[in-house]
mmCIF file of C-alpha atoms in Angstrom:
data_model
loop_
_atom_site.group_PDB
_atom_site.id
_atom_site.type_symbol
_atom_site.label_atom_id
_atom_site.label_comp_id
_atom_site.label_asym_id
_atom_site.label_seq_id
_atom_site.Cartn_x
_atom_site.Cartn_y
_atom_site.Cartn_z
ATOM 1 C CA UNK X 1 33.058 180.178 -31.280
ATOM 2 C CA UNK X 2 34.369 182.254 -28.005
ATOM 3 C CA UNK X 3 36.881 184.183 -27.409
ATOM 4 C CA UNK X 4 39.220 181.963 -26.020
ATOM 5 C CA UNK X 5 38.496 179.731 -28.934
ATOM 6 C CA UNK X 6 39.698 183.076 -31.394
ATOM 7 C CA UNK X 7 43.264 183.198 -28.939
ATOM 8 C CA UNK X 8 43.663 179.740 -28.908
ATOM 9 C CA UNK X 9 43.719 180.132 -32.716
ATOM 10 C CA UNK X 10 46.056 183.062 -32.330
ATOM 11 C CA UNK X 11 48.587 181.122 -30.903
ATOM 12 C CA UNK X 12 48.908 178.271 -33.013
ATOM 13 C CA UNK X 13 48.951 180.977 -35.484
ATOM 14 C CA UNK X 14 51.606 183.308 -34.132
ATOM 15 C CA UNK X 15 53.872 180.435 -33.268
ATOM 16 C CA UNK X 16 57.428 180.362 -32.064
ATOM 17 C CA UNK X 17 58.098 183.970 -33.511
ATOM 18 C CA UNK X 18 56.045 185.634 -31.537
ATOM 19 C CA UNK X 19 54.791 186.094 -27.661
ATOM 20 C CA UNK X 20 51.472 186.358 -27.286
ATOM 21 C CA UNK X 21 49.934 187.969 -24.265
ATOM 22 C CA UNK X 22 46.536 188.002 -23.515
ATOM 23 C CA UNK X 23 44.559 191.233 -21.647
ATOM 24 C CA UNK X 24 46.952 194.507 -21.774
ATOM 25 C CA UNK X 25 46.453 197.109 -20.724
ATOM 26 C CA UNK X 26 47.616 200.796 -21.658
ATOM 27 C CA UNK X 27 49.515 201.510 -18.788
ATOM 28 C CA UNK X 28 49.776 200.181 -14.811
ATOM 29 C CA UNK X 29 47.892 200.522 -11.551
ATOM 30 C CA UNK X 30 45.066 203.198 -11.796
ATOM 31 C CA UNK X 31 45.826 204.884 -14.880
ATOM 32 C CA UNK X 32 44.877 201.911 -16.834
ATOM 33 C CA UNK X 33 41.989 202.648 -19.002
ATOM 34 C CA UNK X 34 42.127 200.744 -22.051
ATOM 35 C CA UNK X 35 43.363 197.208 -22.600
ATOM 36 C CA UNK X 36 43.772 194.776 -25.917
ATOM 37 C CA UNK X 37 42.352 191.331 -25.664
ATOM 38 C CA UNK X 38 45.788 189.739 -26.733
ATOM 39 C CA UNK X 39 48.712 191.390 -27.877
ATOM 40 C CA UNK X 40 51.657 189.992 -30.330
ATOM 41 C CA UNK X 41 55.395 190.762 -29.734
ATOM 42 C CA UNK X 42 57.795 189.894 -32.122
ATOM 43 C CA UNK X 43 60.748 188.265 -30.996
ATOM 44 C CA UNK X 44 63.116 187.872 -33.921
ATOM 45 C CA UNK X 45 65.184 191.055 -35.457
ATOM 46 C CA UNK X 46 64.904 189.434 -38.477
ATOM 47 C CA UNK X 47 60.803 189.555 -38.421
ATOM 48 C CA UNK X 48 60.895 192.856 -37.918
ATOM 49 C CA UNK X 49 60.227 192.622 -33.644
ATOM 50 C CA UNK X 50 57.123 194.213 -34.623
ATOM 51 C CA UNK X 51 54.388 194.645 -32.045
ATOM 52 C CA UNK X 52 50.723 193.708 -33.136
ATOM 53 C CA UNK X 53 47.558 194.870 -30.770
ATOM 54 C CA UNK X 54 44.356 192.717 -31.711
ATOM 55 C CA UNK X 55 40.600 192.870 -30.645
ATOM 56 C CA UNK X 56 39.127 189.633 -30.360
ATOM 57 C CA UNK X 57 35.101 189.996 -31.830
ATOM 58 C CA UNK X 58 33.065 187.265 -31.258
ATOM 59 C CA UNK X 59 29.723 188.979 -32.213
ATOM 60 C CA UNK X 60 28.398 191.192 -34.755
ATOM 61 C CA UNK X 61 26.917 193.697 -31.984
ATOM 62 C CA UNK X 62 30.728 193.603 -30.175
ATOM 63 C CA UNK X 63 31.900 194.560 -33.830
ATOM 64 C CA UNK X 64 29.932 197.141 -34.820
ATOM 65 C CA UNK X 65 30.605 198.854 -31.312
ATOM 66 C CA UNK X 66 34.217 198.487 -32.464
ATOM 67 C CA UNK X 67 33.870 200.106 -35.665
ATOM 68 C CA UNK X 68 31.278 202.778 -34.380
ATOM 69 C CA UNK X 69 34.039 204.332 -31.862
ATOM 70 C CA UNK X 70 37.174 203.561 -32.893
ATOM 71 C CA UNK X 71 39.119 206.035 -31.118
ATOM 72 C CA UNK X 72 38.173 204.100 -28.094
ATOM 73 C CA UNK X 73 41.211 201.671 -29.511
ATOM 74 C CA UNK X 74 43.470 205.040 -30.283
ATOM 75 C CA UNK X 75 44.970 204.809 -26.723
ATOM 76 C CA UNK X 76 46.095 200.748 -27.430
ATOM 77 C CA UNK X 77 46.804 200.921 -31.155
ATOM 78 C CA UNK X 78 49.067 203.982 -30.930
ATOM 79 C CA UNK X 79 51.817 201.637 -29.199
ATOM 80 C CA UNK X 80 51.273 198.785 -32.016
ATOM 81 C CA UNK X 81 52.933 198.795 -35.305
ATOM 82 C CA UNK X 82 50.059 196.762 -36.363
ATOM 83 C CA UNK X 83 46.452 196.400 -34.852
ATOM 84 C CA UNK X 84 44.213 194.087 -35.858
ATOM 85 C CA UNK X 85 40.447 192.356 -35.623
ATOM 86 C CA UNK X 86 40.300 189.042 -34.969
ATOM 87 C CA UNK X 87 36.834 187.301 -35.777
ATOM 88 C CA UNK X 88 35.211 184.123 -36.686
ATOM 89 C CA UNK X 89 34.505 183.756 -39.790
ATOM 90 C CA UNK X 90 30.994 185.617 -40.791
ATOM 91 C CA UNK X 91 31.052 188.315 -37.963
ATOM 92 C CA UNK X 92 32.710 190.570 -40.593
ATOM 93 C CA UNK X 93 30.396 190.866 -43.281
ATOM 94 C CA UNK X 94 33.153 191.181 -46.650
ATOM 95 C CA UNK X 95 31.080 193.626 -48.084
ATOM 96 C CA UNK X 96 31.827 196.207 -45.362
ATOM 97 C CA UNK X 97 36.032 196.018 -44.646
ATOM 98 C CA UNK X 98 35.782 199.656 -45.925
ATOM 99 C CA UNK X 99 34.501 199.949 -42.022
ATOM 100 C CA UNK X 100 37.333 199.513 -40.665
ATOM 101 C CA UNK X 101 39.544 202.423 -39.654
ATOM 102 C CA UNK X 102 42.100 202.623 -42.370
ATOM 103 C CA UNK X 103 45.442 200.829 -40.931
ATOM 104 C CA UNK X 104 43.350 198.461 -38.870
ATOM 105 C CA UNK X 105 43.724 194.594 -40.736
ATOM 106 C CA UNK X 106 41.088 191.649 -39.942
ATOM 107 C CA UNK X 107 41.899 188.543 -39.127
ATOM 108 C CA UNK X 108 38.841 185.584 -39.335
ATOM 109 C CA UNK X 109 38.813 182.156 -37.218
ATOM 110 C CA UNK X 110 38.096 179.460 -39.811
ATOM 111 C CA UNK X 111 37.044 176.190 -38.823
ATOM 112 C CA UNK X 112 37.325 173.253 -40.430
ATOM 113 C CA UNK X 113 35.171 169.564 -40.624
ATOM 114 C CA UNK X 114 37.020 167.742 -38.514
ATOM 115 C CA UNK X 115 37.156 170.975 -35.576
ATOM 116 C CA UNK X 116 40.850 172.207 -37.057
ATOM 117 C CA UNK X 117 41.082 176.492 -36.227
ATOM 118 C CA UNK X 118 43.178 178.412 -38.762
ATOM 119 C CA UNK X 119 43.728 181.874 -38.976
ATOM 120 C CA UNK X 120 43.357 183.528 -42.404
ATOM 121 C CA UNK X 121 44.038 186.975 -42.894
ATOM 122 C CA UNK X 122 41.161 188.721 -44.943
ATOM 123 C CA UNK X 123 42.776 192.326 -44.890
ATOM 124 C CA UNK X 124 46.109 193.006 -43.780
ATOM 125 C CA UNK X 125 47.053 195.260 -40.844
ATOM 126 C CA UNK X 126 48.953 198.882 -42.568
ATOM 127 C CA UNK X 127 52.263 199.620 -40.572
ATOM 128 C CA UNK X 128 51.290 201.972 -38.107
ATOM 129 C CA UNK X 129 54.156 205.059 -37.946
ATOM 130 C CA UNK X 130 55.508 204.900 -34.124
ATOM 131 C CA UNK X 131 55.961 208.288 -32.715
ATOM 132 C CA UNK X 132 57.997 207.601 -29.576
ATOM 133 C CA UNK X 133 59.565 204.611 -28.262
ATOM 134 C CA UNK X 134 57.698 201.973 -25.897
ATOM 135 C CA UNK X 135 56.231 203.301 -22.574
ATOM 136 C CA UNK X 136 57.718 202.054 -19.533
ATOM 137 C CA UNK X 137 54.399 201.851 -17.858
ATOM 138 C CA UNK X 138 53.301 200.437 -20.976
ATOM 139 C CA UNK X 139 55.962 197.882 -21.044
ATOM 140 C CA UNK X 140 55.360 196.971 -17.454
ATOM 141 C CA UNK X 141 52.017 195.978 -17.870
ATOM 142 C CA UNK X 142 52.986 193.687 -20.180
ATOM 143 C CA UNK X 143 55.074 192.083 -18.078
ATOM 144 C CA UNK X 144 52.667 191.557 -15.514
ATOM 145 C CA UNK X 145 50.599 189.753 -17.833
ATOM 146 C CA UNK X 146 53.287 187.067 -18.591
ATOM 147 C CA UNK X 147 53.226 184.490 -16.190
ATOM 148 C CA UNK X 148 56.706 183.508 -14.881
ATOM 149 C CA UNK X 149 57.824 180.428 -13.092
ATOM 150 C CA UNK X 150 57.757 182.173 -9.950
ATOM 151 C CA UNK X 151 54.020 182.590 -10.381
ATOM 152 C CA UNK X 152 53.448 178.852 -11.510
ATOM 153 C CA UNK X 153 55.750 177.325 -8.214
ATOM 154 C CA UNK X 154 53.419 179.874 -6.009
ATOM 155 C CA UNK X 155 50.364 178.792 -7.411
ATOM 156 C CA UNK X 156 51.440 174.583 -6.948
ATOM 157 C CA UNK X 157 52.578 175.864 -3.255
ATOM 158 C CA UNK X 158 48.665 177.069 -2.565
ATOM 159 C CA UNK X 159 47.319 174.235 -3.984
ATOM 160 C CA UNK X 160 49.130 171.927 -2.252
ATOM 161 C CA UNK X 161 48.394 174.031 0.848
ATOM 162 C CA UNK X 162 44.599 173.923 0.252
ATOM 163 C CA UNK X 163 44.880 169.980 -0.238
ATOM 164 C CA UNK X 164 46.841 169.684 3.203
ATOM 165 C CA UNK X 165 43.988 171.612 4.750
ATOM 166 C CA UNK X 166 41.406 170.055 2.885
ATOM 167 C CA UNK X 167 42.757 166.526 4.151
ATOM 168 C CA UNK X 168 43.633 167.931 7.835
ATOM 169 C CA UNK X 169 39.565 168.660 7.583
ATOM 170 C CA UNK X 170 38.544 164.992 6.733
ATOM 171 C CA UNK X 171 40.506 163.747 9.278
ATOM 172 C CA UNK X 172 38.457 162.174 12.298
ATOM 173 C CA UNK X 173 38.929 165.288 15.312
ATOM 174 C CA UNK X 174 40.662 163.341 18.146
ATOM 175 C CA UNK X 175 40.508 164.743 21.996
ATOM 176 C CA UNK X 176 43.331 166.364 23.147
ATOM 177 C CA UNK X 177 45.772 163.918 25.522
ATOM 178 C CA UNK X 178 45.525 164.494 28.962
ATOM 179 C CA UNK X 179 48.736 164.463 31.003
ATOM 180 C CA UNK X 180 48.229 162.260 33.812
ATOM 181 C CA UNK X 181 48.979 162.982 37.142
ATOM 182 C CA UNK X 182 52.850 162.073 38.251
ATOM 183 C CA UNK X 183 50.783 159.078 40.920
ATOM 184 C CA UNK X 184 49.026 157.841 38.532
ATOM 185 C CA UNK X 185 51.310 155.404 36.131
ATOM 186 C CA UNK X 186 50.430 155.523 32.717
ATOM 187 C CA UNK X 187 48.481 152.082 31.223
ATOM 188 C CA UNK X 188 49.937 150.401 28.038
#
């Protein structure tokens, strides 16, 4: 299983209550240093709005580099009320959850006969204590990671661009008319 298998999962498991954006970073332009594979954002009050950071680990190596350094996540999972690991099943051996840093929770990627992905959570994410209140550098890098409609009627507008110039290509090239000279009467 990839990683875009894992968010795929992620989704279906988030649902309507939540937005989940893929690839944030820790703040904009060049002081980005860090980023999350896929972020969370709770959208109802009522669910808490919480926000949940989440490292997608598709290999045991990838994992262990994880758990080896884990203030190399401090700089992501500081804005997160929640951060989490988010595996298939098997890359994190039970035996060794005591790895993990203490609030961080693991998700695991379970797949089923028939190809069904669910999401089962094999320890839950503590409530990380928020010091100060969302970023707005922070915040705008989130938003640049959420695709608008803007972005999807640019996007059709190039690619119907590049098939008007890939068709004005495969055209036949055809000489130039010539005017004629004002004696000379033109021949149907």
């Amino acid at each position: 299983m990839n990683a875009t298998e894992v968010i795929s999962a992620l989704r279906v498991h988030y649902g309507d209550g939540y937005r989940l954006v893929e690839q944030v970073a820790d703040h904009t332009g060049f002081r980005a240093s860090r980023w999350l594979d896929a972020m969370a954002f709770g959208l109802w009050p009522s669910r808490g709005l919480e926000i949940h950071g989440i490292e997608v680990k598709v290999s045991r190596a990838d994992f262990r580099r994880e758990i080896e350094n884990p203030a190399k996540a401090d700089a992501t999972a500081a804005r997160c009320d929640r951060f989490w690991i988010a595996a298939p099943v098997g890359i994190v051996d039970p035996l060794h959850l005591e790895s993990l840093a203490p609030t961080w929770g693991l998700m695991e990627v379970v797949e089923d006969r028939s190809g069904q992905r669910t999401v089962r959570t094999t320890k839950k994410a503590d409530r990380i204590e928020q010091k100060q209140p969302v970023a707005r550098d922070f915040l705008a890098a989130v938003l640049r990671r959420i695709p608008s409609p803007t972005d999807e009627l640019r996007a059709a507008g190039r690619r119907e661009a590049e098939r008007e110039d890939r068709g004005a290509l495969a055209q036949p090239a055809r000489a130039p008319a010539m005017a004629l000279p004002a004696c000379c009467p033109a021949r149907a």
